[in-house]
Coordinates of C-alpha atoms in Angstrom, one line a residue:
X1 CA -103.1 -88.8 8.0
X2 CA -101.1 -88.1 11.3
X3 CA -100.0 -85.1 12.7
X4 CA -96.6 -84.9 13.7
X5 CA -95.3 -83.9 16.9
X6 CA -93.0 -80.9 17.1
X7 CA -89.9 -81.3 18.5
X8 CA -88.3 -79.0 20.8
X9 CA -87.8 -75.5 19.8
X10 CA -84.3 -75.1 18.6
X11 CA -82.3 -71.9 20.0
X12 CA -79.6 -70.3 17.6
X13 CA -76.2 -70.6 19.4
X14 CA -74.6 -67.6 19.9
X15 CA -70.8 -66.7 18.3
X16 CA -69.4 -63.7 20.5
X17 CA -67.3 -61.0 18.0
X18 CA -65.2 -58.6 19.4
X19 CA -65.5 -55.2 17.9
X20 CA -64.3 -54.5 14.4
X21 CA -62.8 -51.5 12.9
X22 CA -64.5 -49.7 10.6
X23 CA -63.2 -51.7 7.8
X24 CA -64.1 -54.6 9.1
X25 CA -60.8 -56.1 10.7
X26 CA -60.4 -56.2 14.5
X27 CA -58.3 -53.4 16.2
X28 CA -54.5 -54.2 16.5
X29 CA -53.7 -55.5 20.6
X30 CA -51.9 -53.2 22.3
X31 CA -48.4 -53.6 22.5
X32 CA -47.5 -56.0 24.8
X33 CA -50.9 -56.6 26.6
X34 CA -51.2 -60.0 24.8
X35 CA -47.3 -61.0 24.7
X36 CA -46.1 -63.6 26.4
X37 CA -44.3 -62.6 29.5
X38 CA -45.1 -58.7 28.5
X39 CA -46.3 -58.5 32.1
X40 CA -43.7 -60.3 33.7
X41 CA -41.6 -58.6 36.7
X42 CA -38.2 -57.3 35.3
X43 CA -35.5 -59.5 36.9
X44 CA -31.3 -58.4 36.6
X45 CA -30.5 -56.1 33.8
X46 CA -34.2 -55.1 33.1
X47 CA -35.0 -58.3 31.0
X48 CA -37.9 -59.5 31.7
X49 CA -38.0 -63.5 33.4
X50 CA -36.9 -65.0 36.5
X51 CA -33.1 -64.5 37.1
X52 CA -32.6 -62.9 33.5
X53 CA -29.2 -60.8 33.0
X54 CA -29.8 -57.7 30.9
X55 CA -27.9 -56.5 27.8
X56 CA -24.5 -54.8 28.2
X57 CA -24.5 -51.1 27.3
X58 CA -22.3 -50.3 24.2
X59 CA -19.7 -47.9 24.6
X60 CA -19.3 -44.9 22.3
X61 CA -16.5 -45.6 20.1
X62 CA -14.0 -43.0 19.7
X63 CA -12.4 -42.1 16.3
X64 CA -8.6 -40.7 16.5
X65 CA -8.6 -37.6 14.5
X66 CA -5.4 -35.4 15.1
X67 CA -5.7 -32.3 14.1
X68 CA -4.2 -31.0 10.8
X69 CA -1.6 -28.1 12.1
X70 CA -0.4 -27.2 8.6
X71 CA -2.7 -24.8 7.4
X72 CA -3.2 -23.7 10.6
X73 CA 0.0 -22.9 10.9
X74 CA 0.4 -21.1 7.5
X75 CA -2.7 -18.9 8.3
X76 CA -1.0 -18.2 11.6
X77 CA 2.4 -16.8 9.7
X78 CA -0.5 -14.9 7.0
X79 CA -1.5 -12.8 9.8
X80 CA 1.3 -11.8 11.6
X81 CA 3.1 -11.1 8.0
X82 CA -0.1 -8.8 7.9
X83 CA -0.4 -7.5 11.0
X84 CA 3.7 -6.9 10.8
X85 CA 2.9 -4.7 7.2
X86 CA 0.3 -3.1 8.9
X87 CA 2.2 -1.7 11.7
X88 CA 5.2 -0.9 10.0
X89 CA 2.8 1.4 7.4
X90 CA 1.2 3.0 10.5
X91 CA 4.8 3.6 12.0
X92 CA 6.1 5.0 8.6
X93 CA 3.2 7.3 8.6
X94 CA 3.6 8.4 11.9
X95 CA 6.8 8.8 10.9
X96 CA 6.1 11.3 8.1
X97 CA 3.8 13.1 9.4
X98 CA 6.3 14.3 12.5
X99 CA 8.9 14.7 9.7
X100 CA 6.4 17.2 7.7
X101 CA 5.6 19.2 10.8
X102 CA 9.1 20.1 11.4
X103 CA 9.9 23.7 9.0
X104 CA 10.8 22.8 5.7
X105 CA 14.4 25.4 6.1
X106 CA 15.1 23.1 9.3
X107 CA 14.9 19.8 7.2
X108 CA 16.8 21.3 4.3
X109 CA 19.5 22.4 7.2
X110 CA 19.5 18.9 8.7
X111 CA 20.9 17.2 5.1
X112 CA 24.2 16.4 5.4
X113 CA 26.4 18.0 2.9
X114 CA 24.3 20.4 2.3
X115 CA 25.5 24.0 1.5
X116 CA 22.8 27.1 2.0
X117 CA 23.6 30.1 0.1
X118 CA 20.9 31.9 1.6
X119 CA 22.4 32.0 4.5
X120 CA 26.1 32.4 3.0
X121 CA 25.1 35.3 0.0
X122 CA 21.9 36.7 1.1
X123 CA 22.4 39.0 -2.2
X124 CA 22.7 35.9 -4.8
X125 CA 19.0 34.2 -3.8
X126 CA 17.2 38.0 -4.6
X127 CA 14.3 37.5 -7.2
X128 CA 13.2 38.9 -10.4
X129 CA 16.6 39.2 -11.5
X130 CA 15.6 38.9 -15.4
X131 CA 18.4 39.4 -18.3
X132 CA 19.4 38.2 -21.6
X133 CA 21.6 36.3 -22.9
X134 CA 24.5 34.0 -21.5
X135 CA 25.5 34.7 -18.2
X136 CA 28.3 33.6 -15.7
X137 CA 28.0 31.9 -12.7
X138 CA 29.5 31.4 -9.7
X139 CA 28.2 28.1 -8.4
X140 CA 28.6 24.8 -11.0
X141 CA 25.3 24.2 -11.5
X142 CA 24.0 27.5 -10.9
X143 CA 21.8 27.9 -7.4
X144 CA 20.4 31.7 -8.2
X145 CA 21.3 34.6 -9.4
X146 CA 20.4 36.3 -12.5
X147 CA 18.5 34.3 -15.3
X148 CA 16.9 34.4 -18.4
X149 CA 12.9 36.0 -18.8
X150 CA 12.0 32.1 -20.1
X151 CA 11.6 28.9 -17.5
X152 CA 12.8 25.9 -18.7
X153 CA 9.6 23.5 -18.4
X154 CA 10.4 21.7 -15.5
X155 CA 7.4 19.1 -14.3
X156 CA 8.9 16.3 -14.1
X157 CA 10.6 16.9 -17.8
X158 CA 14.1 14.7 -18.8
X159 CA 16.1 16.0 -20.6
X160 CA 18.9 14.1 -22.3
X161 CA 20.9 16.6 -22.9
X162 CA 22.3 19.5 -21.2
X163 CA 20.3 22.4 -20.8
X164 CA 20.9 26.5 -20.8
X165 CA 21.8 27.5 -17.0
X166 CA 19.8 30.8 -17.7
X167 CA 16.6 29.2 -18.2
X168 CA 17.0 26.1 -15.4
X169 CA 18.2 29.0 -12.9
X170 CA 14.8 30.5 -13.3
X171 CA 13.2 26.9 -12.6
X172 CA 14.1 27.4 -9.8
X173 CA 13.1 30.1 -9.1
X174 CA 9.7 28.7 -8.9
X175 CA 10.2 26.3 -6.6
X176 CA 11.9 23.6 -9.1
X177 CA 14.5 21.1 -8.0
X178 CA 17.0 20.4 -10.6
X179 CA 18.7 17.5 -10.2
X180 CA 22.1 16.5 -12.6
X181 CA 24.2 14.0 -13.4
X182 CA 27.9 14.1 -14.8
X183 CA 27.3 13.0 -18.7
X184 CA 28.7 9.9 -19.7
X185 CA 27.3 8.4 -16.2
X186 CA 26.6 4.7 -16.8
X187 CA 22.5 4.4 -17.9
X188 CA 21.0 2.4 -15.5
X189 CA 22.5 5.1 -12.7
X190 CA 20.3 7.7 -15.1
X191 CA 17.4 5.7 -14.9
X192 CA 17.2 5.4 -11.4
X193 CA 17.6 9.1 -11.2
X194 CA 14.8 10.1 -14.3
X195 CA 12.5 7.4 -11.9
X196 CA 12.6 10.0 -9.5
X197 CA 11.8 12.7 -11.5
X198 CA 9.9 11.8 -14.4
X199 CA 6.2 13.1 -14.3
X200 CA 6.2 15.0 -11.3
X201 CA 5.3 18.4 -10.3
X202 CA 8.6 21.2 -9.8
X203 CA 11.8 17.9 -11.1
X204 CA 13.4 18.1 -14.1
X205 CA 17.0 16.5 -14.8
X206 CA 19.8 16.7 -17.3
X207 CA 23.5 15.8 -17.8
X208 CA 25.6 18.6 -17.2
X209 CA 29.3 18.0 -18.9
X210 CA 32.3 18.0 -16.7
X211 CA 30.8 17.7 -13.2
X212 CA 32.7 17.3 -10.5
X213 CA 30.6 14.3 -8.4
X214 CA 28.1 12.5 -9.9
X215 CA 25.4 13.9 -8.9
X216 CA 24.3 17.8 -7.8
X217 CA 20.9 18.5 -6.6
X218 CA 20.2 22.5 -6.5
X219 CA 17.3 24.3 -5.8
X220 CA 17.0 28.3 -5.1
X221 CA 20.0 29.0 -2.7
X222 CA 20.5 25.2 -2.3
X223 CA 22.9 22.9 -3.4
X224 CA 24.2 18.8 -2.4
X225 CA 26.5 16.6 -4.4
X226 CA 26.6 13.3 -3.9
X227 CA 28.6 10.5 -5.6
X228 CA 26.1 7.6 -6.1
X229 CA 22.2 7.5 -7.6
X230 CA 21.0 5.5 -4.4
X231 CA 22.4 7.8 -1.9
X232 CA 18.9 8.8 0.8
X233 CA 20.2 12.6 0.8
X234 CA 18.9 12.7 -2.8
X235 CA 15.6 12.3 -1.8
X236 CA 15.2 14.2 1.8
X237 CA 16.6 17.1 -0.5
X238 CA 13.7 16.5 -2.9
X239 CA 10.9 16.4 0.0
X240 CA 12.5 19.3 1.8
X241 CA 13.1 21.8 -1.1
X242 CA 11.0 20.7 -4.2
X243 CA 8.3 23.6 -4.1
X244 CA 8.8 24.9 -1.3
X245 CA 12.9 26.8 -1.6
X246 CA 10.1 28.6 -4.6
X247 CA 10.5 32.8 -3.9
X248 CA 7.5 33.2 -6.1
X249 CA 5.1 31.0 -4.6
X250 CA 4.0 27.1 -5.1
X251 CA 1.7 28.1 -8.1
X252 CA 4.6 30.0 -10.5
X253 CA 4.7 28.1 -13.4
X254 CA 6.9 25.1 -14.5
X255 CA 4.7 25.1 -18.2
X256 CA 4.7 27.3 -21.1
X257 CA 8.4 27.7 -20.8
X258 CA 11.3 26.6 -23.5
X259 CA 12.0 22.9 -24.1
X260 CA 15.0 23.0 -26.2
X261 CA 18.5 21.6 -24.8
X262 CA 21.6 23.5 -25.0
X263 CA 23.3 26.9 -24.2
X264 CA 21.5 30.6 -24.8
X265 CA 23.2 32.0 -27.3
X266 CA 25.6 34.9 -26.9
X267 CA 22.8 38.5 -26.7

């Protein structure tokens, strides 16, 4: 048997493999190394290739938005109307508070109409001047003088009916303001009065029968009649005199005096 003759050795060809990742799949190229004209020189506009015109920039668009001047507006009339209220109570204040450091005689002297016995009948304002029984007076309402032992209760009491002088002189006395009304005055006009007097310290008010205007305010050695409810005088009188035309202090009593209507009966 022959031998055979080898034949030349055989050499394995070799496959070149670029490097994998570690799954197994060839990194990605970089961006744009491998592109087609990715390293061409930029011609016009940037864009890459020979004589190539670049895109046009795009302009913002602008949106029309007017502004909404209503409710600017409005809160523009809110705040002056505020600021307005504002200043007006810090001018009233200021106001006052010059008003209440001028003497409380010289603001009682400044009320037009006003007559001051004080100054008129020194000997009719003198205190303590205690008796029973009905008395006569001088003045229509009484302003002072001689009075019963007993107060009438006077904070901020209405009375509908008419009350004894005697007692309401005393009243005031102790600093009260007694304000009254001709009876049979129409009742809304009383109700604007008893809103000024109900509840509050050193008022009271009752219909006196016969009276000449219709309206007196007295208080000790004081006295201003007025024809209507509304007129201003009625109320500087209060602020001037209420408590302080008192002869026995700003704490005599205005409680734990008589309530009943009607005149003291004859001693």
């Amino acid at each position: 048997m022959s031998m055979s003759t080898p034949g030349p050795e055989r050499v394995p060809s070799t496959v070149k493999v670029d490097k994998t990742t570690g799954q197994g799949k060839p990194p990605a190229a970089r961006s744009g190394a491998n592109r087609p004209g990715g390293n061409r020189p930029a011609g016009k506009g940037g864009k890459g290739g020979k004589g190539g015109k670049g895109r046009k920039p795009v302009s913002p668009v602008k949106v029309a938005g007017g502004r909404n001047w209503g409710p600017i507006a409005v809160a523009g009339v809110v705040v002056l109307i505020a600021v307005g209220i504002i200043g007006w109570g810090v001018v009233a204040s200021i106001q006052q508070e010059k008003k209440q450091a001028v003497p409380w005689a010289d603001r009682a002297a400044a009320i037009a109409g006003i007559t001051n016995y004080r100054e008129s009948n020194p000997d009719l304002v003198k205190g303590s001047q205690h008796k029973n029984g009905k008395l006569s007076y001088e003045q229509q309402p009484p302003v002072a003088g001689e009075h019963n032992p007993s107060w009438q209760n006077c904070n901020g009491v209405v009375y509908s009916e008419p009350i004894a002088n005697e007692h309401a002189v005393h009243s005031m006395e102790h600093g009260t303001v007694w304000i009254t009304y001709k009876q049979g005055l129409p009742e809304d006009q009383v109700e604007k009065l008893a809103d000024r007097v109900e509840g509050k310290e050193k008022l009271m008010l009752s219909p006196v029968p016969g009276l000449s205007d219709n309206v007196s305010l007295q208080a000790w050695g004081y006295q201003l009649k007025v024809d209507s409810v509304d007129d201003p005088r009625i109320d500087e009188f209060i602020q001037s005199l209420r408590i302080n035309a008192s002869i026995e202090g700003p704490t005599a009593a205005c409680d734990g005096g008589v309530s009943a209507t009607g005149v003291v009966p004859q001693s």
